[in-house]
PDB file of C-alpha atoms in Angstrom:
ATOM      1  CA  MET A   1     296.054 -68.223 -75.780  1.00  0.00           C
ATOM      2  CA  ARG A   2     298.654 -70.266 -77.667  1.00  0.00           C
ATOM      3  CA  LEU A   3     296.583 -70.531 -80.865  1.00  0.00           C
ATOM      4  CA  PHE A   4     297.137 -66.479 -80.804  1.00  0.00           C
ATOM      5  CA  ALA A   5     300.858 -66.469 -79.151  1.00  0.00           C
ATOM      6  CA  ILE A   6     301.897 -68.823 -82.107  1.00  0.00           C
ATOM      7  CA  MET A   7     300.044 -66.730 -85.164  1.00  0.00           C
ATOM      8  CA  ILE A   8     301.967 -63.306 -83.863  1.00  0.00           C
ATOM      9  CA  MET A   9     305.502 -65.603 -84.150  1.00  0.00           C
ATOM     10  CA  LEU A  10     304.393 -67.009 -87.078  1.00  0.00           C
ATOM     11  CA  THR A  11     303.971 -63.550 -88.453  1.00  0.00           C
ATOM     12  CA  MET A  12     306.999 -61.516 -87.374  1.00  0.00           C
ATOM     13  CA  VAL A  13     308.728 -64.516 -88.925  1.00  0.00           C
ATOM     14  CA  ALA A  14     306.747 -63.329 -91.968  1.00  0.00           C
ATOM     15  CA  GLY A  15     307.983 -60.329 -91.914  1.00  0.00           C
ATOM     16  CA  LEU A  16     304.289 -58.888 -91.729  1.00  0.00           C
ATOM     17  CA  LEU A  17     305.318 -57.581 -87.837  1.00  0.00           C
ATOM     18  CA  ALA A  18     308.390 -56.377 -86.977  1.00  0.00           C
ATOM     19  CA  PRO A  19     308.799 -56.112 -83.282  1.00  0.00           C
ATOM     20  CA  ALA A  20     309.553 -52.654 -82.324  1.00  0.00           C
ATOM     21  CA  ALA A  21     313.350 -52.152 -81.368  1.00  0.00           C
ATOM     22  CA  SER A  22     315.060 -48.824 -81.897  1.00  0.00           C
ATOM     23  CA  GLY A  23     312.210 -46.350 -81.520  1.00  0.00           C
ATOM     24  CA  SER A  24     310.536 -48.233 -84.099  1.00  0.00           C
ATOM     25  CA  THR A  25     306.622 -48.879 -84.450  1.00  0.00           C
ATOM     26  CA  PRO A  26     305.393 -52.403 -85.116  1.00  0.00           C
ATOM     27  CA  ASN A  27     305.351 -52.701 -89.647  1.00  0.00           C
ATOM     28  CA  GLU A  28     307.094 -49.531 -89.330  1.00  0.00           C
ATOM     29  CA  ASP A  29     309.101 -50.744 -92.823  1.00  0.00           C
ATOM     30  CA  HIS A  30     305.939 -52.619 -94.546  1.00  0.00           C
ATOM     31  CA  VAL A  31     304.490 -49.428 -95.487  1.00  0.00           C
ATOM     32  CA  LEU A  32     303.657 -49.185 -98.911  1.00  0.00           C
ATOM     33  CA  ASP A  33     302.985 -45.797-101.482  1.00  0.00           C
ATOM     34  CA  ASN A  34     300.570 -46.835-104.011  1.00  0.00           C
ATOM     35  CA  LYS A  35     302.293 -48.343-106.076  1.00  0.00           C
ATOM     36  CA  GLY A  36     303.631 -51.424-103.758  1.00  0.00           C
ATOM     37  CA  ARG A  37     306.201 -50.304-102.524  1.00  0.00           C
ATOM     38  CA  PRO A  38     308.500 -49.677 -99.514  1.00  0.00           C
ATOM     39  CA  LEU A  39     307.478 -46.193 -98.890  1.00  0.00           C
ATOM     40  CA  ASN A  40     311.273 -46.280 -96.583  1.00  0.00           C
ATOM     41  CA  ASP A  41     313.462 -47.939 -98.907  1.00  0.00           C
ATOM     42  CA  SER A  42     315.221 -45.107-100.407  1.00  0.00           C
ATOM     43  CA  ARG A  43     316.054 -46.707-103.093  1.00  0.00           C
ATOM     44  CA  PHE A  44     312.248 -45.521-105.206  1.00  0.00           C
ATOM     45  CA  ASP A  45     313.023 -42.166-104.107  1.00  0.00           C
ATOM     46  CA  ALA A  46     314.267 -41.588-107.975  1.00  0.00           C
ATOM     47  CA  VAL A  47     311.620 -44.150-109.589  1.00  0.00           C
ATOM     48  CA  ARG A  48     308.671 -41.781-107.110  1.00  0.00           C
ATOM     49  CA  ALA A  49     309.895 -38.378-108.495  1.00  0.00           C
ATOM     50  CA  LEU A  50     310.483 -39.591-112.413  1.00  0.00           C
ATOM     51  CA  GLU A  51     306.762 -40.635-112.294  1.00  0.00           C
ATOM     52  CA  GLN A  52     305.683 -37.338-110.271  1.00  0.00           C
ATOM     53  CA  GLN A  53     307.583 -35.717-113.381  1.00  0.00           C
ATOM     54  CA  GLU A  54     305.514 -38.460-115.760  1.00  0.00           C
ATOM     55  CA  GLU A  55     301.692 -37.301-114.018  1.00  0.00           C
ATOM     56  CA  ARG A  56     302.464 -33.435-114.052  1.00  0.00           C
ATOM     57  CA  GLY A  57     303.764 -33.997-118.027  1.00  0.00           C
ATOM     58  CA  LEU A  58     300.523 -36.107-118.505  1.00  0.00           C
ATOM     59  CA  ALA A  59     298.099 -33.682-116.443  1.00  0.00           C
ATOM     60  CA  LEU A  60     299.675 -30.191-118.763  1.00  0.00           C
ATOM     61  CA  TYR A  61     298.931 -32.711-121.630  1.00  0.00           C
ATOM     62  CA  ARG A  62     295.896 -33.571-120.884  1.00  0.00           C
ATOM     63  CA  SER A  63     295.358 -29.477-120.348  1.00  0.00           C
ATOM     64  CA  GLU A  64     296.360 -29.341-123.748  1.00  0.00           C
ATOM     65  CA  LYS A  65     299.795 -27.093-123.119  1.00  0.00           C
ATOM     66  CA  TYR A  66     301.808 -29.328-126.182  1.00  0.00           C
ATOM     67  CA  GLU A  67     305.610 -27.600-124.988  1.00  0.00           C
ATOM     68  CA  GLU A  68     305.267 -27.471-121.224  1.00  0.00           C
ATOM     69  CA  ALA A  69     304.046 -31.091-121.605  1.00  0.00           C
ATOM     70  CA  TYR A  70     306.597 -32.272-123.803  1.00  0.00           C
ATOM     71  CA  ALA A  71     309.479 -30.848-122.188  1.00  0.00           C
ATOM     72  CA  ASN A  72     307.999 -32.815-118.838  1.00  0.00           C
ATOM     73  CA  LEU A  73     307.526 -36.492-120.094  1.00  0.00           C
ATOM     74  CA  SER A  74     311.126 -36.509-122.301  1.00  0.00           C
ATOM     75  CA  SER A  75     312.811 -37.631-119.248  1.00  0.00           C
ATOM     76  CA  PRO A  76     309.562 -39.879-117.387  1.00  0.00           C
ATOM     77  CA  ALA A  77     310.415 -40.856-121.571  1.00  0.00           C
ATOM     78  CA  SER A  78     314.082 -42.198-121.806  1.00  0.00           C
ATOM     79  CA  ARG A  79     313.894 -43.989-118.901  1.00  0.00           C
ATOM     80  CA  GLY A  80     311.366 -45.877-120.243  1.00  0.00           C
ATOM     81  CA  LEU A  81     308.202 -44.582-118.333  1.00  0.00           C
ATOM     82  CA  LYS A  82     305.430 -46.172-121.049  1.00  0.00           C
ATOM     83  CA  SER A  83     302.771 -43.336-120.753  1.00  0.00           C
ATOM     84  CA  SER A  84     305.109 -40.638-121.445  1.00  0.00           C
ATOM     85  CA  GLN A  85     306.234 -42.915-124.506  1.00  0.00           C
ATOM     86  CA  GLN A  86     303.354 -43.115-125.482  1.00  0.00           C
ATOM     87  CA  ALA A  87     302.124 -38.948-125.317  1.00  0.00           C
ATOM     88  CA  ILE A  88     304.716 -38.341-126.968  1.00  0.00           C
ATOM     89  CA  ALA A  89     304.306 -40.107-129.741  1.00  0.00           C
ATOM     90  CA  LEU A  90     300.925 -38.931-129.921  1.00  0.00           C
ATOM     91  CA  MET A  91     302.243 -35.591-130.022  1.00  0.00           C
ATOM     92  CA  HIS A  92     304.615 -36.474-132.780  1.00  0.00           C
ATOM     93  CA  LEU A  93     301.092 -38.239-134.998  1.00  0.00           C
ATOM     94  CA  ASN A  94     299.110 -34.961-134.037  1.00  0.00           C
ATOM     95  CA  GLY A  95     301.660 -32.099-134.801  1.00  0.00           C
ATOM     96  CA  GLN A  96     301.102 -31.006-130.762  1.00  0.00           C
ATOM     97  CA  SER A  97     304.193 -28.267-129.947  1.00  0.00           C
ATOM     98  CA  VAL A  98     306.398 -30.899-132.299  1.00  0.00           C
ATOM     99  CA  SER A  99     306.199 -30.257-136.303  1.00  0.00           C
ATOM    100  CA  ALA A 100     303.601 -33.975-137.410  1.00  0.00           C
ATOM    101  CA  ASN A 101     305.581 -36.331-138.509  1.00  0.00           C
ATOM    102  CA  LEU A 102     303.818 -40.233-138.959  1.00  0.00           C
ATOM    103  CA  LEU A 103     307.101 -41.880-139.570  1.00  0.00           C
ATOM    104  CA  ILE A 104     308.519 -41.288-135.455  1.00  0.00           C
ATOM    105  CA  GLY A 105     304.919 -40.785-134.353  1.00  0.00           C
ATOM    106  CA  THR A 106     305.277 -44.527-135.531  1.00  0.00           C
ATOM    107  CA  ALA A 107     307.754 -45.935-134.612  1.00  0.00           C
ATOM    108  CA  LEU A 108     307.486 -44.317-130.402  1.00  0.00           C
ATOM    109  CA  LEU A 109     303.654 -45.814-130.690  1.00  0.00           C
ATOM    110  CA  GLY A 110     306.647 -49.423-131.088  1.00  0.00           C
ATOM    111  CA  LEU A 111     308.767 -47.882-128.359  1.00  0.00           C
ATOM    112  CA  ALA A 112     305.157 -47.982-125.476  1.00  0.00           C
ATOM    113  CA  ALA A 113     303.110 -50.722-127.180  1.00  0.00           C
ATOM    114  CA  GLU A 114     306.388 -52.921-126.102  1.00  0.00           C
ATOM    115  CA  SER A 115     304.693 -52.793-122.936  1.00  0.00           C
ATOM    116  CA  GLY A 116     302.353 -55.703-124.190  1.00  0.00           C
ATOM    117  CA  ASP A 117     299.352 -53.495-123.499  1.00  0.00           C
ATOM    118  CA  LYS A 118     297.084 -54.592-126.848  1.00  0.00           C
ATOM    119  CA  LYS A 119     295.380 -51.698-127.479  1.00  0.00           C
ATOM    120  CA  LEU A 120     298.922 -49.910-127.985  1.00  0.00           C
ATOM    121  CA  GLU A 121     300.088 -53.190-130.221  1.00  0.00           C
ATOM    122  CA  LYS A 122     296.725 -52.962-132.306  1.00  0.00           C
ATOM    123  CA  GLU A 123     297.866 -49.131-133.311  1.00  0.00           C
ATOM    124  CA  TYR A 124     301.114 -49.395-133.513  1.00  0.00           C
ATOM    125  CA  GLU A 125     299.814 -51.731-136.264  1.00  0.00           C
ATOM    126  CA  LYS A 126     297.509 -50.148-137.468  1.00  0.00           C
ATOM    127  CA  LEU A 127     299.764 -46.882-137.759  1.00  0.00           C
ATOM    128  CA  LEU A 128     302.635 -49.396-139.172  1.00  0.00           C
ATOM    129  CA  LYS A 129     300.035 -50.255-142.559  1.00  0.00           C
ATOM    130  CA  GLN A 130     299.596 -46.389-142.995  1.00  0.00           C
ATOM    131  CA  VAL A 131     302.969 -45.590-143.624  1.00  0.00           C
ATOM    132  CA  PRO A 132     304.238 -46.193-146.948  1.00  0.00           C
ATOM    133  CA  GLU A 133     305.154 -49.331-148.394  1.00  0.00           C
ATOM    134  CA  LYS A 134     308.794 -47.644-148.792  1.00  0.00           C
ATOM    135  CA  TYR A 135     309.507 -46.075-145.277  1.00  0.00           C
ATOM    136  CA  ARG A 136     307.764 -49.146-143.102  1.00  0.00           C
ATOM    137  CA  LEU A 137     311.417 -50.895-142.610  1.00  0.00           C
ATOM    138  CA  LEU A 138     312.967 -47.745-141.713  1.00  0.00           C
ATOM    139  CA  VAL A 139     310.148 -47.330-138.831  1.00  0.00           C
ATOM    140  CA  THR A 140     310.361 -50.623-137.473  1.00  0.00           C
ATOM    141  CA  GLU A 141     314.245 -50.220-137.326  1.00  0.00           C
ATOM    142  CA  GLN A 142     313.409 -46.864-135.636  1.00  0.00           C
ATOM    143  CA  THR A 143     311.275 -48.393-133.104  1.00  0.00           C
ATOM    144  CA  ALA A 144     314.603 -50.998-132.737  1.00  0.00           C
ATOM    145  CA  TYR A 145     316.574 -48.973-132.419  1.00  0.00           C
ATOM    146  CA  TYR A 146     314.406 -46.651-129.177  1.00  0.00           C
ATOM    147  CA  ILE A 147     313.876 -50.197-127.734  1.00  0.00           C
ATOM    148  CA  GLU A 148     317.153 -51.011-127.373  1.00  0.00           C
ATOM    149  CA  ARG A 149     317.679 -47.383-125.706  1.00  0.00           C
ATOM    150  CA  TYR A 150     314.167 -46.281-123.823  1.00  0.00           C
ATOM    151  CA  GLY A 151     312.809 -49.390-123.920  1.00  0.00           C
ATOM    152  CA  THR A 152     311.239 -52.340-120.698  1.00  0.00           C
ATOM    153  CA  THR A 153     315.102 -54.180-120.521  1.00  0.00           C
ATOM    154  CA  ALA A 154     317.206 -51.553-120.739  1.00  0.00           C
ATOM    155  CA  GLN A 155     315.467 -48.841-118.280  1.00  0.00           C
ATOM    156  CA  GLY A 156     314.052 -51.724-116.048  1.00  0.00           C
ATOM    157  CA  ILE A 157     310.790 -51.537-116.480  1.00  0.00           C
ATOM    158  CA  GLU A 158     308.510 -54.547-115.759  1.00  0.00           C
ATOM    159  CA  CYS A 159     304.893 -54.312-117.230  1.00  0.00           C
ATOM    160  CA  SER A 160     302.540 -57.012-116.488  1.00  0.00           C
ATOM    161  CA  ARG A 161     298.635 -57.524-117.106  1.00  0.00           C
ATOM    162  CA  VAL A 162     296.632 -56.985-113.474  1.00  0.00           C
ATOM    163  CA  LYS A 163     292.882 -57.835-113.713  1.00  0.00           C
ATOM    164  CA  LYS A 164     290.749 -54.381-111.967  1.00  0.00           C
ATOM    165  CA  PRO A 165     289.065 -54.785-109.115  1.00  0.00           C
ATOM    166  CA  SER A 166     285.403 -55.786-109.150  1.00  0.00           C
ATOM    167  CA  SER A 167     285.719 -56.596-113.284  1.00  0.00           C
ATOM    168  CA  ASN A 168     286.371 -59.150-115.562  1.00  0.00           C
ATOM    169  CA  PHE A 169     289.065 -56.539-117.585  1.00  0.00           C
ATOM    170  CA  SER A 170     292.287 -56.150-117.329  1.00  0.00           C
ATOM    171  CA  THR A 171     295.029 -53.983-118.209  1.00  0.00           C
ATOM    172  CA  THR A 172     299.082 -53.465-118.520  1.00  0.00           C
ATOM    173  CA  VAL A 173     300.206 -52.417-115.629  1.00  0.00           C
ATOM    174  CA  CYS A 174     304.409 -51.479-115.774  1.00  0.00           C
ATOM    175  CA  LEU A 175     306.061 -50.536-113.093  1.00  0.00           C
ATOM    176  CA  LYS A 176     309.831 -48.750-113.010  1.00  0.00           C
ATOM    177  CA  GLN A 177     312.973 -50.777-111.063  1.00  0.00           C
ATOM    178  CA  PRO A 178     315.303 -48.652-108.713  1.00  0.00           C
ATOM    179  CA  GLY A 179     318.472 -49.590-110.232  1.00  0.00           C
ATOM    180  CA  THR A 180     321.620 -47.614-112.497  1.00  0.00           C
ATOM    181  CA  TYR A 181     320.334 -48.067-115.846  1.00  0.00           C
ATOM    182  CA  THR A 182     322.028 -46.142-118.655  1.00  0.00           C
ATOM    183  CA  GLU A 183     320.839 -42.797-120.072  1.00  0.00           C
ATOM    184  CA  TYR A 184     320.319 -41.311-123.245  1.00  0.00           C
ATOM    185  CA  GLU A 185     319.493 -38.007-124.018  1.00  0.00           C
ATOM    186  CA  TRP A 186     315.122 -38.513-125.692  1.00  0.00           C
ATOM    187  CA  ALA A 187     316.158 -37.497-129.149  1.00  0.00           C
ATOM    188  CA  PRO A 188     313.076 -39.089-131.435  1.00  0.00           C
TER     189      PRO A 188
END
């Protein structure tokens, strides 16, 4: 019995079990969303709304509704969400609702690759080699410009490699952090 009481106290001290007070239930403050963030922390509300907009845009992209997808993905892309940036890069490369443009598409893919995703980095390098020599410096400068405005540091994005459950493979996961960041108009 004494060991049980000690475990309960240690759990409470660690913040895993909040004492019931003022009508709240134990652990109410520790319910997490699907990205591991506290549900009742209003600092993440704007981030969640942006992620929901990105999901709508990606669903529209997969449904080949490119004009609607672009409109939905522009705001998340301008605020650093890497999947939005990647989808918009592909739209520029393939001429989906915008004019096909190897230079802009490659620069935007470089922005998305800033996440550290090895597959995106390789694809960016491959595309950069396809850019005519006289335009490569322009593309790398444009990539740097995009990163300065819409990149991980500028927009509060933290990326890390995460091992997939029951697998030897890992993936890059990027999460936007709550805070105030300069909002630039999306203008590739």
